[in-house]
Amino acid sequence: VRHSSVHHPESNPIESFHRTVKRLLKVICLENARDWEKNLPAALLALRTVDHDTTGFSPSELVHGRNLRTPERLLFEKWAEPEEENSLVTEYVFELLNRFQKYRELAMEKASAEQIKRKTWYDKRAISREFKIGDQVLILATHKPNKFAVNWVGPGVIDQRLSDTNYIVKRLDKKEKSQIYHINMLKPYYKRVERVNLLLTDKRDQEVEENDLEIDYPETHHTEINLEEIIQASELEGHATEEDLKKLRKVLNQHREVFSNEPGKTDLIEHDIELISDKPIRCKPYRTSPRQNEILRTEIKKMLDLGVIEIGESDYVSPMILVETIGREPRPCIDYRKLNAITKTQYFPLPNIEERVERVAAANYISVLDLTKGYWQLPLTKRAQRYAGFATNFGCYIPKTMPFGLVSAPITFSKFMAELLKGREDFCVPYLDDVAIFSNSLDEHVKHLDVILRKIGNAKLKIKPSKCSLGRKTVTYLGHVVGNGIRCPVEAKIQAIVNFPAPKTKTEIRRLIGMIGYYSRYIKDYAKIVEPLTNALRGKNKREQITWTPECQKAFDTIKGKLVERPVLHAPDYSKPFIIQVD
């Protein structure tokens, strides 16, 4: 059995013939354009009647024992006018068999001589190489997505030697079967020297030059949580008795370990990433200014200190960017767009915001808990850590916990919180890392708070103390002020809409509609009022300039006026009958 190596047509006559056919079809398509198929019979006739250099015969002679009668042959026969000879069928068959045998011997002799000739010319510039079983090799990339892609892939391991030039190679980077490769497509693989990262406790070894971009060694800081400050910030004195406050302090002291400014790490779930493509993601870090580098170095040090990342390398690398917005501190984010594009989509229904707001608004006592860096409290699987690697201008890092920016992160977190608080829906609803606890009496509310804190503590999650609101009549929840059966927009959000300038482009109109659309339930006849703004978005071009008409200005001013009036909605009581008015 002769084994043929892939992507090496020199070793396979069939592949060589296919290459000739492709070249012929290319010429036909270029010369005849749409009528190329009409010239196929003539092209096939040429392939079957032309003598090959390797055999010295045409394919028709080797198959039929005689060449096809081309127009030139017909003219030659007419010019020569040979005498017709009458022969028996048996004589013709024996003569044909003898001709086949003669053609075969001559073709094999010619092919052997041609093979020796070509090998002699090839060996003049060839360098003798060989691999042993177990050697690691790199494989020439036959398909490249772009001209900047790597030319060699691998490594692979030599599994078997078939001949002096063909080897069976087992790929280490793919879950595929072993494949045969020609030696011309292989080269030795030299493993890079591994670097060892050391954490030293000697202060003399921690001195870093001012212009050095190395990350400082992580240090752990523990902050003592003052529970009394949480109670005072909740403003309970006006509607809670001393006995109620005593019960609340007792519950908080029992679950003191749950409150922390540093994220925890649950052992109930691990976030995994499943890809639909084996193509690695390798992105270079974005260029950043020295000031942005200092901010990123500080944030990276905090993440190392918290144990949410570690120094390391991966074949999947996404760039880290610094997001800076007016009025907020700069925050680092990882650009996972290319990774998200090849991530297998998961599905889990996210909670409906309006349903959550209505349920919480109907209660008399409400507590809102915010998990400390909620995503960072869910660990990643080893496979997900490999896929989620990211790079900065001063190093590569591997996330150990779920980072922000992954397309499946909200789904995993929502599913986890729903499972964690399952069976407590009558007095607790989560929305991502915001947990709202609601009750009709303060005594009942303290019991509910005790149950939820115990569930969170058992899951090894942590709650940020500064963002907690406990036992209040009204709280800010998901952009609304809710409590005592009513709800209204947050003042800061209304002020942002009031200060929004008149839009000049379609992009600015979409931004405006997105802001006011969140509070559309507070505005009567909202769709009719904003109709001039939505009409301005018509057209194929999504970013073009718009004509700001008086109707648009009127709708813009009307929306602002409606929200400035501080509209209030009452939470629906589903135990009472409803009156529905329709057009």
PDB file of C-alpha atoms in Angstrom, residues 327-486:
ATOM      1  CA  GLY A 327     -18.302  62.114  36.028  1.00  0.00           C
ATOM      2  CA  ARG A 328     -17.078  58.556  36.689  1.00  0.00           C
ATOM      3  CA  GLU A 329     -13.755  57.030  37.579  1.00  0.00           C
ATOM      4  CA  PRO A 330     -11.859  55.271  34.770  1.00  0.00           C
ATOM      5  CA  ARG A 331     -12.453  51.535  34.797  1.00  0.00           C
ATOM      6  CA  PRO A 332     -10.603  48.777  32.936  1.00  0.00           C
ATOM      7  CA  CYS A 333     -12.561  46.496  30.624  1.00  0.00           C
ATOM      8  CA  ILE A 334     -11.517  43.577  28.437  1.00  0.00           C
ATOM      9  CA  ASP A 335     -12.487  43.680  24.780  1.00  0.00           C
ATOM     10  CA  TYR A 336     -13.940  40.184  24.330  1.00  0.00           C
ATOM     11  CA  ARG A 337     -15.754  40.948  21.053  1.00  0.00           C
ATOM     12  CA  LYS A 338     -13.757  38.457  18.967  1.00  0.00           C
ATOM     13  CA  LEU A 339     -14.057  35.757  21.642  1.00  0.00           C
ATOM     14  CA  ASN A 340     -17.793  36.399  22.014  1.00  0.00           C
ATOM     15  CA  ALA A 341     -18.243  35.996  18.254  1.00  0.00           C
ATOM     16  CA  ILE A 342     -17.128  32.336  18.442  1.00  0.00           C
ATOM     17  CA  THR A 343     -18.703  31.537  21.839  1.00  0.00           C
ATOM     18  CA  LYS A 344     -21.596  29.088  21.818  1.00  0.00           C
ATOM     19  CA  THR A 345     -24.767  30.955  22.767  1.00  0.00           C
ATOM     20  CA  GLN A 346     -26.493  29.955  25.983  1.00  0.00           C
ATOM     21  CA  TYR A 347     -30.023  30.858  27.002  1.00  0.00           C
ATOM     22  CA  PHE A 348     -31.626  31.667  30.312  1.00  0.00           C
ATOM     23  CA  PRO A 349     -34.448  34.238  30.628  1.00  0.00           C
ATOM     24  CA  LEU A 350     -33.235  37.398  32.359  1.00  0.00           C
ATOM     25  CA  PRO A 351     -35.659  38.808  34.944  1.00  0.00           C
ATOM     26  CA  ASN A 352     -38.205  41.372  33.743  1.00  0.00           C
ATOM     27  CA  ILE A 353     -37.288  44.755  35.252  1.00  0.00           C
ATOM     28  CA  GLU A 354     -40.869  46.088  35.338  1.00  0.00           C
ATOM     29  CA  GLU A 355     -42.084  42.991  37.149  1.00  0.00           C
ATOM     30  CA  ARG A 356     -39.306  43.305  39.717  1.00  0.00           C
ATOM     31  CA  VAL A 357     -39.977  47.022  40.294  1.00  0.00           C
ATOM     32  CA  GLU A 358     -43.741  46.498  40.718  1.00  0.00           C
ATOM     33  CA  ARG A 359     -43.312  43.727  43.296  1.00  0.00           C
ATOM     34  CA  VAL A 360     -40.759  45.614  45.362  1.00  0.00           C
ATOM     35  CA  ALA A 361     -42.691  48.917  45.201  1.00  0.00           C
ATOM     36  CA  ALA A 362     -45.781  47.354  46.798  1.00  0.00           C
ATOM     37  CA  ALA A 363     -43.934  46.509  50.064  1.00  0.00           C
ATOM     38  CA  ASN A 364     -43.708  48.614  53.229  1.00  0.00           C
ATOM     39  CA  TYR A 365     -40.169  47.626  54.223  1.00  0.00           C
ATOM     40  CA  ILE A 366     -37.407  47.024  51.709  1.00  0.00           C
ATOM     41  CA  SER A 367     -33.737  46.060  51.877  1.00  0.00           C
ATOM     42  CA  VAL A 368     -31.408  46.179  48.890  1.00  0.00           C
ATOM     43  CA  LEU A 369     -28.158  44.186  48.932  1.00  0.00           C
ATOM     44  CA  ASP A 370     -25.413  44.638  46.351  1.00  0.00           C
ATOM     45  CA  LEU A 371     -22.814  41.892  45.966  1.00  0.00           C
ATOM     46  CA  THR A 372     -19.183  43.023  46.005  1.00  0.00           C
ATOM     47  CA  LYS A 373     -17.965  42.703  42.420  1.00  0.00           C
ATOM     48  CA  GLY A 374     -20.605  40.061  41.769  1.00  0.00           C
ATOM     49  CA  TYR A 375     -19.032  38.543  38.650  1.00  0.00           C
ATOM     50  CA  TRP A 376     -15.668  38.165  40.379  1.00  0.00           C
ATOM     51  CA  GLN A 377     -17.239  35.853  42.961  1.00  0.00           C
ATOM     52  CA  LEU A 378     -17.872  33.093  40.385  1.00  0.00           C
ATOM     53  CA  PRO A 379     -14.760  31.020  39.515  1.00  0.00           C
ATOM     54  CA  LEU A 380     -13.854  29.930  35.999  1.00  0.00           C
ATOM     55  CA  THR A 381     -13.133  26.431  34.777  1.00  0.00           C
ATOM     56  CA  LYS A 382      -9.633  25.654  33.527  1.00  0.00           C
ATOM     57  CA  ARG A 383     -10.874  25.753  29.946  1.00  0.00           C
ATOM     58  CA  ALA A 384     -12.579  29.120  30.477  1.00  0.00           C
ATOM     59  CA  GLN A 385      -9.422  30.530  32.091  1.00  0.00           C
ATOM     60  CA  ARG A 386      -7.494  29.611  28.948  1.00  0.00           C
ATOM     61  CA  TYR A 387     -10.052  31.274  26.647  1.00  0.00           C
ATOM     62  CA  ALA A 388     -10.442  34.436  28.791  1.00  0.00           C
ATOM     63  CA  GLY A 389      -6.753  35.437  28.858  1.00  0.00           C
ATOM     64  CA  PHE A 390      -6.053  39.131  28.283  1.00  0.00           C
ATOM     65  CA  ALA A 391      -3.051  41.331  27.561  1.00  0.00           C
ATOM     66  CA  THR A 392      -1.843  44.801  28.490  1.00  0.00           C
ATOM     67  CA  ASN A 393       1.222  46.732  27.380  1.00  0.00           C
ATOM     68  CA  PHE A 394       3.100  45.352  30.372  1.00  0.00           C
ATOM     69  CA  GLY A 395       2.089  41.708  30.546  1.00  0.00           C
ATOM     70  CA  CYS A 396      -0.393  38.887  29.967  1.00  0.00           C
ATOM     71  CA  TYR A 397      -2.814  37.628  32.617  1.00  0.00           C
ATOM     72  CA  ILE A 398      -5.247  34.770  33.189  1.00  0.00           C
ATOM     73  CA  PRO A 399      -8.602  35.457  34.955  1.00  0.00           C
ATOM     74  CA  LYS A 400      -9.378  33.047  37.762  1.00  0.00           C
ATOM     75  CA  THR A 401     -12.925  34.366  38.232  1.00  0.00           C
ATOM     76  CA  MET A 402     -15.614  35.452  35.779  1.00  0.00           C
ATOM     77  CA  PRO A 403     -14.614  38.799  34.203  1.00  0.00           C
ATOM     78  CA  PHE A 404     -16.906  41.487  32.836  1.00  0.00           C
ATOM     79  CA  GLY A 405     -17.490  41.497  29.074  1.00  0.00           C
ATOM     80  CA  LEU A 406     -18.124  37.805  28.366  1.00  0.00           C
ATOM     81  CA  VAL A 407     -21.322  37.317  26.368  1.00  0.00           C
ATOM     82  CA  SER A 408     -22.514  34.435  28.549  1.00  0.00           C
ATOM     83  CA  ALA A 409     -21.598  36.020  31.914  1.00  0.00           C
ATOM     84  CA  PRO A 410     -25.032  37.636  32.644  1.00  0.00           C
ATOM     85  CA  ILE A 411     -26.773  34.362  31.812  1.00  0.00           C
ATOM     86  CA  THR A 412     -24.558  32.326  34.137  1.00  0.00           C
ATOM     87  CA  PHE A 413     -24.878  34.845  36.968  1.00  0.00           C
ATOM     88  CA  SER A 414     -28.674  35.192  36.646  1.00  0.00           C
ATOM     89  CA  LYS A 415     -29.102  31.415  36.564  1.00  0.00           C
ATOM     90  CA  PHE A 416     -26.891  31.008  39.629  1.00  0.00           C
ATOM     91  CA  MET A 417     -28.756  33.665  41.654  1.00  0.00           C
ATOM     92  CA  ALA A 418     -32.122  32.183  40.647  1.00  0.00           C
ATOM     93  CA  GLU A 419     -31.042  28.733  41.833  1.00  0.00           C
ATOM     94  CA  LEU A 420     -29.511  30.132  45.030  1.00  0.00           C
ATOM     95  CA  LEU A 421     -32.671  31.995  46.075  1.00  0.00           C
ATOM     96  CA  LYS A 422     -35.134  29.453  44.730  1.00  0.00           C
ATOM     97  CA  GLY A 423     -38.172  29.068  46.981  1.00  0.00           C
ATOM     98  CA  ARG A 424     -37.796  32.598  48.436  1.00  0.00           C
ATOM     99  CA  GLU A 425     -39.595  34.444  45.622  1.00  0.00           C
ATOM    100  CA  ASP A 426     -42.377  35.637  47.958  1.00  0.00           C
ATOM    101  CA  PHE A 427     -40.063  38.067  49.733  1.00  0.00           C
ATOM    102  CA  CYS A 428     -36.833  38.241  47.680  1.00  0.00           C
ATOM    103  CA  VAL A 429     -36.066  38.928  44.024  1.00  0.00           C
ATOM    104  CA  PRO A 430     -32.566  39.127  42.469  1.00  0.00           C
ATOM    105  CA  TYR A 431     -31.564  41.048  39.384  1.00  0.00           C
ATOM    106  CA  LEU A 432     -27.967  40.093  38.576  1.00  0.00           C
ATOM    107  CA  ASP A 433     -25.956  41.228  41.649  1.00  0.00           C
ATOM    108  CA  ASP A 434     -28.781  43.387  43.138  1.00  0.00           C
ATOM    109  CA  VAL A 435     -30.930  41.512  45.671  1.00  0.00           C
ATOM    110  CA  ALA A 436     -34.153  43.123  46.928  1.00  0.00           C
ATOM    111  CA  ILE A 437     -35.872  41.842  50.098  1.00  0.00           C
ATOM    112  CA  PHE A 438     -39.403  43.161  50.750  1.00  0.00           C
ATOM    113  CA  SER A 439     -41.941  42.646  53.550  1.00  0.00           C
ATOM    114  CA  ASN A 440     -45.098  44.206  54.953  1.00  0.00           C
ATOM    115  CA  SER A 441     -43.901  44.452  58.594  1.00  0.00           C
ATOM    116  CA  LEU A 442     -40.507  45.192  60.098  1.00  0.00           C
ATOM    117  CA  ASP A 443     -40.537  42.118  62.359  1.00  0.00           C
ATOM    118  CA  GLU A 444     -41.257  39.911  59.355  1.00  0.00           C
ATOM    119  CA  HIS A 445     -38.623  41.774  57.357  1.00  0.00           C
ATOM    120  CA  VAL A 446     -35.858  41.004  59.880  1.00  0.00           C
ATOM    121  CA  LYS A 447     -36.698  37.288  59.610  1.00  0.00           C
ATOM    122  CA  HIS A 448     -36.584  37.460  55.827  1.00  0.00           C
ATOM    123  CA  LEU A 449     -33.268  39.303  55.985  1.00  0.00           C
ATOM    124  CA  ASP A 450     -31.853  36.570  58.240  1.00  0.00           C
ATOM    125  CA  VAL A 451     -32.857  33.856  55.739  1.00  0.00           C
ATOM    126  CA  ILE A 452     -31.296  35.613  52.736  1.00  0.00           C
ATOM    127  CA  LEU A 453     -28.048  36.514  54.539  1.00  0.00           C
ATOM    128  CA  ARG A 454     -27.676  32.893  55.598  1.00  0.00           C
ATOM    129  CA  LYS A 455     -28.176  31.689  52.013  1.00  0.00           C
ATOM    130  CA  ILE A 456     -25.608  34.186  50.718  1.00  0.00           C
ATOM    131  CA  GLY A 457     -23.149  33.293  53.484  1.00  0.00           C
ATOM    132  CA  ASN A 458     -23.458  29.560  52.810  1.00  0.00           C
ATOM    133  CA  ALA A 459     -22.657  30.234  49.159  1.00  0.00           C
ATOM    134  CA  LYS A 460     -19.452  32.069  50.263  1.00  0.00           C
ATOM    135  CA  LEU A 461     -20.575  35.312  48.612  1.00  0.00           C
ATOM    136  CA  LYS A 462     -19.803  38.792  49.951  1.00  0.00           C
ATOM    137  CA  ILE A 463     -22.001  41.922  50.168  1.00  0.00           C
ATOM    138  CA  LYS A 464     -20.655  45.460  49.772  1.00  0.00           C
ATOM    139  CA  PRO A 465     -21.569  47.358  52.992  1.00  0.00           C
ATOM    140  CA  SER A 466     -21.587  50.849  51.483  1.00  0.00           C
ATOM    141  CA  LYS A 467     -24.275  49.877  48.948  1.00  0.00           C
ATOM    142  CA  CYS A 468     -26.666  48.256  51.416  1.00  0.00           C
ATOM    143  CA  SER A 469     -30.045  49.746  52.354  1.00  0.00           C
ATOM    144  CA  LEU A 470     -31.758  47.878  55.194  1.00  0.00           C
ATOM    145  CA  GLY A 471     -35.394  48.022  56.284  1.00  0.00           C
ATOM    146  CA  ARG A 472     -36.197  51.331  54.585  1.00  0.00           C
ATOM    147  CA  LYS A 473     -39.593  52.658  53.546  1.00  0.00           C
ATOM    148  CA  THR A 474     -38.284  53.727  50.134  1.00  0.00           C
ATOM    149  CA  VAL A 475     -35.138  52.677  48.309  1.00  0.00           C
ATOM    150  CA  THR A 476     -33.496  53.245  44.961  1.00  0.00           C
ATOM    151  CA  TYR A 477     -33.851  50.043  42.953  1.00  0.00           C
ATOM    152  CA  LEU A 478     -33.004  49.544  39.275  1.00  0.00           C
ATOM    153  CA  GLY A 479     -33.241  53.256  38.451  1.00  0.00           C
ATOM    154  CA  HIS A 480     -36.525  53.814  40.345  1.00  0.00           C
ATOM    155  CA  VAL A 481     -37.436  55.098  43.808  1.00  0.00           C
ATOM    156  CA  VAL A 482     -39.818  52.427  45.139  1.00  0.00           C
ATOM    157  CA  GLY A 483     -41.661  51.698  48.370  1.00  0.00           C
ATOM    158  CA  ASN A 484     -44.998  52.150  50.217  1.00  0.00           C
ATOM    159  CA  GLY A 485     -46.942  51.200  47.109  1.00  0.00           C
ATOM    160  CA  ILE A 486     -45.522  53.884  44.805  1.00  0.00           C
TER     161      ILE A 486
END
